[in-house]
Amino acid sequence: MSSAEQPAQPDTPNEPDHTAPESGEPVVTETTALVHRSPRYFNFMLVGAIIGAVVAFVLTVAFPDNPDFGKTQVFGFLLLAGVTFGVALGSLVALILDRVGRSRTVVVDKIVEKATPADPAPDADHSSRSSNENSE
């Protein structure tokens, strides 16, 4: 390709292109954003409740029978306590992971639509009037 066929190169290639149309077309720019991942609290509480129920079942089966209470009563009381402590412990683990979790900065594309210079900016005085006041 000869030099006459090649398009003209700008003197400074790192300069932004100011020839972009300003007719309301979207412009893509790069910006940074802070991304923070948080745990799903319900999942942690559900796993804690399941672990608490399993622990209640194991404790019910592991200990000998009590003549004052039946196995179902013992299991019910232990289940109530185990699920409660399991949900609390799961919530605490989720909170700790949320606080310790790392936030990271990423580069994202941002689409901005430029307003045309012919479009006037809305005036606060005119927008607050009712339609009857605007007709006067």
mmCIF file of C-alpha atoms in Angstrom:
data_model
loop_
_atom_site.group_PDB
_atom_site.id
_atom_site.type_symbol
_atom_site.label_atom_id
_atom_site.label_comp_id
_atom_site.label_asym_id
_atom_site.label_seq_id
_atom_site.Cartn_x
_atom_site.Cartn_y
_atom_site.Cartn_z
ATOM 1 C CA MET A 1 0.000 0.000 0.000
ATOM 2 C CA SER A 2 1.460 3.374 -0.946
ATOM 3 C CA SER A 3 1.588 6.339 1.379
ATOM 4 C CA ALA A 4 -1.189 8.023 -0.590
ATOM 5 C CA GLU A 5 -3.544 5.102 0.092
ATOM 6 C CA GLN A 6 -2.868 4.943 3.826
ATOM 7 C CA PRO A 7 -5.095 7.009 6.097
ATOM 8 C CA ALA A 8 -3.513 9.920 7.885
ATOM 9 C CA GLN A 9 -2.192 9.052 11.328
ATOM 10 C CA PRO A 10 -2.528 11.593 14.146
ATOM 11 C CA ASP A 11 0.693 13.032 15.547
ATOM 12 C CA THR A 12 -0.064 11.782 19.041
ATOM 13 C CA PRO A 13 -1.784 8.394 18.988
ATOM 14 C CA ASN A 14 -2.664 8.505 22.710
ATOM 15 C CA GLU A 15 -4.905 11.565 22.361
ATOM 16 C CA PRO A 16 -8.634 10.940 22.735
ATOM 17 C CA ASP A 17 -10.696 11.182 19.571
ATOM 18 C CA HIS A 18 -12.773 14.361 19.812
ATOM 19 C CA THR A 19 -14.427 13.758 16.446
ATOM 20 C CA ALA A 20 -17.084 11.480 17.960
ATOM 21 C CA PRO A 21 -20.582 12.531 17.007
ATOM 22 C CA GLU A 22 -22.510 14.373 19.668
ATOM 23 C CA SER A 23 -25.970 13.518 18.353
ATOM 24 C CA GLY A 24 -27.066 11.484 21.355
ATOM 25 C CA GLU A 25 -25.174 8.362 20.338
ATOM 26 C CA PRO A 26 -23.810 6.263 23.195
ATOM 27 C CA VAL A 27 -20.124 6.541 23.997
ATOM 28 C CA VAL A 28 -18.242 3.709 25.676
ATOM 29 C CA THR A 29 -15.713 4.723 28.319
ATOM 30 C CA GLU A 30 -13.642 2.717 30.766
ATOM 31 C CA THR A 31 -13.987 3.243 34.487
ATOM 32 C CA THR A 32 -13.134 1.329 37.631
ATOM 33 C CA ALA A 33 -15.634 -0.243 39.989
ATOM 34 C CA LEU A 34 -15.314 -1.844 43.394
ATOM 35 C CA VAL A 35 -16.725 -5.382 43.392
ATOM 36 C CA HIS A 36 -17.652 -6.915 46.735
ATOM 37 C CA ARG A 37 -18.870 -10.486 46.902
ATOM 38 C CA SER A 38 -21.009 -11.385 49.885
ATOM 39 C CA PRO A 39 -22.096 -14.821 51.056
ATOM 40 C CA ARG A 40 -25.695 -15.990 50.805
ATOM 41 C CA TYR A 41 -26.857 -15.818 54.390
ATOM 42 C CA PHE A 42 -29.872 -18.088 53.940
ATOM 43 C CA ASN A 43 -27.657 -20.911 52.662
ATOM 44 C CA PHE A 44 -25.339 -20.622 55.663
ATOM 45 C CA MET A 45 -28.298 -20.600 58.067
ATOM 46 C CA LEU A 46 -29.845 -23.619 56.325
ATOM 47 C CA VAL A 47 -26.613 -25.620 56.530
ATOM 48 C CA GLY A 48 -26.299 -24.642 60.221
ATOM 49 C CA ALA A 49 -29.862 -25.837 60.905
ATOM 50 C CA ILE A 50 -29.207 -29.168 59.156
ATOM 51 C CA ILE A 51 -25.984 -29.701 61.100
ATOM 52 C CA GLY A 52 -27.832 -28.835 64.339
ATOM 53 C CA ALA A 53 -30.550 -31.405 63.535
ATOM 54 C CA VAL A 54 -27.946 -34.097 62.808
ATOM 55 C CA VAL A 55 -26.140 -33.330 66.065
ATOM 56 C CA ALA A 56 -29.466 -33.546 67.962
ATOM 57 C CA PHE A 57 -30.182 -36.957 66.407
ATOM 58 C CA VAL A 58 -26.689 -38.265 67.215
ATOM 59 C CA LEU A 59 -26.918 -37.060 70.820
ATOM 60 C CA THR A 60 -30.342 -38.657 71.217
ATOM 61 C CA VAL A 61 -29.101 -42.031 69.982
ATOM 62 C CA ALA A 62 -25.698 -41.877 71.708
ATOM 63 C CA PHE A 63 -26.895 -41.512 75.297
ATOM 64 C CA PRO A 64 -28.812 -44.168 77.270
ATOM 65 C CA ASP A 65 -32.552 -43.958 77.836
ATOM 66 C CA ASN A 66 -33.867 -41.703 80.562
ATOM 67 C CA PRO A 67 -36.769 -43.168 82.579
ATOM 68 C CA ASP A 68 -38.378 -39.721 82.987
ATOM 69 C CA PHE A 69 -38.416 -38.777 79.278
ATOM 70 C CA GLY A 70 -38.925 -40.774 76.096
ATOM 71 C CA LYS A 71 -36.529 -40.692 73.156
ATOM 72 C CA THR A 72 -38.885 -38.517 71.095
ATOM 73 C CA GLN A 73 -39.103 -35.909 73.849
ATOM 74 C CA VAL A 74 -35.329 -35.837 74.225
ATOM 75 C CA PHE A 75 -34.918 -35.600 70.458
ATOM 76 C CA GLY A 76 -37.477 -32.749 70.308
ATOM 77 C CA PHE A 77 -35.700 -30.692 72.956
ATOM 78 C CA LEU A 78 -32.285 -31.334 71.438
ATOM 79 C CA LEU A 79 -33.647 -30.589 67.967
ATOM 80 C CA LEU A 80 -35.014 -27.259 69.129
ATOM 81 C CA ALA A 81 -31.706 -26.289 70.720
ATOM 82 C CA GLY A 82 -29.568 -27.747 67.912
ATOM 83 C CA VAL A 83 -31.409 -25.977 65.103
ATOM 84 C CA THR A 84 -31.336 -22.687 67.010
ATOM 85 C CA PHE A 85 -27.605 -22.883 67.703
ATOM 86 C CA GLY A 86 -26.928 -24.139 64.171
ATOM 87 C CA VAL A 87 -28.717 -21.193 62.571
ATOM 88 C CA ALA A 88 -26.919 -18.772 64.883
ATOM 89 C CA LEU A 89 -23.544 -20.353 64.171
ATOM 90 C CA GLY A 90 -24.183 -20.376 60.405
ATOM 91 C CA SER A 91 -25.138 -16.702 60.524
ATOM 92 C CA LEU A 92 -22.012 -15.878 62.488
ATOM 93 C CA VAL A 93 -19.806 -17.721 59.969
ATOM 94 C CA ALA A 94 -21.491 -15.838 57.101
ATOM 95 C CA LEU A 95 -20.950 -12.493 58.847
ATOM 96 C CA ILE A 96 -17.291 -13.270 59.479
ATOM 97 C CA LEU A 97 -16.772 -14.299 55.852
ATOM 98 C CA ASP A 98 -18.524 -11.133 54.697
ATOM 99 C CA ARG A 99 -16.291 -8.909 56.828
ATOM 100 C CA VAL A 100 -13.079 -10.733 55.953
ATOM 101 C CA GLY A 101 -14.001 -11.137 52.282
ATOM 102 C CA ARG A 102 -11.900 -9.222 49.841
ATOM 103 C CA SER A 103 -13.172 -6.449 47.650
ATOM 104 C CA ARG A 104 -11.428 -6.021 44.360
ATOM 105 C CA THR A 105 -11.238 -3.253 41.817
ATOM 106 C CA VAL A 106 -12.022 -4.124 38.223
ATOM 107 C CA VAL A 107 -12.082 -2.150 35.000
ATOM 108 C CA VAL A 108 -15.531 -2.002 33.442
ATOM 109 C CA ASP A 109 -17.008 -0.431 30.325
ATOM 110 C CA LYS A 110 -19.465 2.368 30.914
ATOM 111 C CA ILE A 111 -21.916 3.400 28.213
ATOM 112 C CA VAL A 112 -22.805 7.084 28.370
ATOM 113 C CA GLU A 113 -25.240 8.792 26.060
ATOM 114 C CA LYS A 114 -24.227 12.356 25.388
ATOM 115 C CA ALA A 115 -26.986 14.935 25.137
ATOM 116 C CA THR A 116 -27.119 16.966 21.976
ATOM 117 C CA PRO A 117 -26.286 20.659 22.339
ATOM 118 C CA ALA A 118 -29.618 21.501 20.660
ATOM 119 C CA ASP A 119 -31.551 19.867 23.518
ATOM 120 C CA PRO A 120 -32.007 22.426 26.297
ATOM 121 C CA ALA A 121 -31.524 21.241 29.836
ATOM 122 C CA PRO A 122 -34.795 20.963 31.766
ATOM 123 C CA ASP A 123 -35.411 23.990 33.907
ATOM 124 C CA ALA A 124 -36.495 23.354 37.498
ATOM 125 C CA ASP A 125 -38.914 26.316 37.477
ATOM 126 C CA HIS A 126 -40.837 25.067 34.440
ATOM 127 C CA SER A 127 -41.038 21.437 35.516
ATOM 128 C CA SER A 128 -42.581 22.235 38.897
ATOM 129 C CA ARG A 129 -45.506 24.180 37.436
ATOM 130 C CA SER A 130 -48.782 22.552 36.633
ATOM 131 C CA SER A 131 -50.039 22.370 33.041
ATOM 132 C CA ASN A 132 -52.474 25.228 33.691
ATOM 133 C CA GLU A 133 -49.686 27.520 34.832
ATOM 134 C CA ASN A 134 -47.553 26.642 31.792
ATOM 135 C CA SER A 135 -50.329 27.704 29.374
ATOM 136 C CA GLU A 136 -50.420 31.266 30.768
#
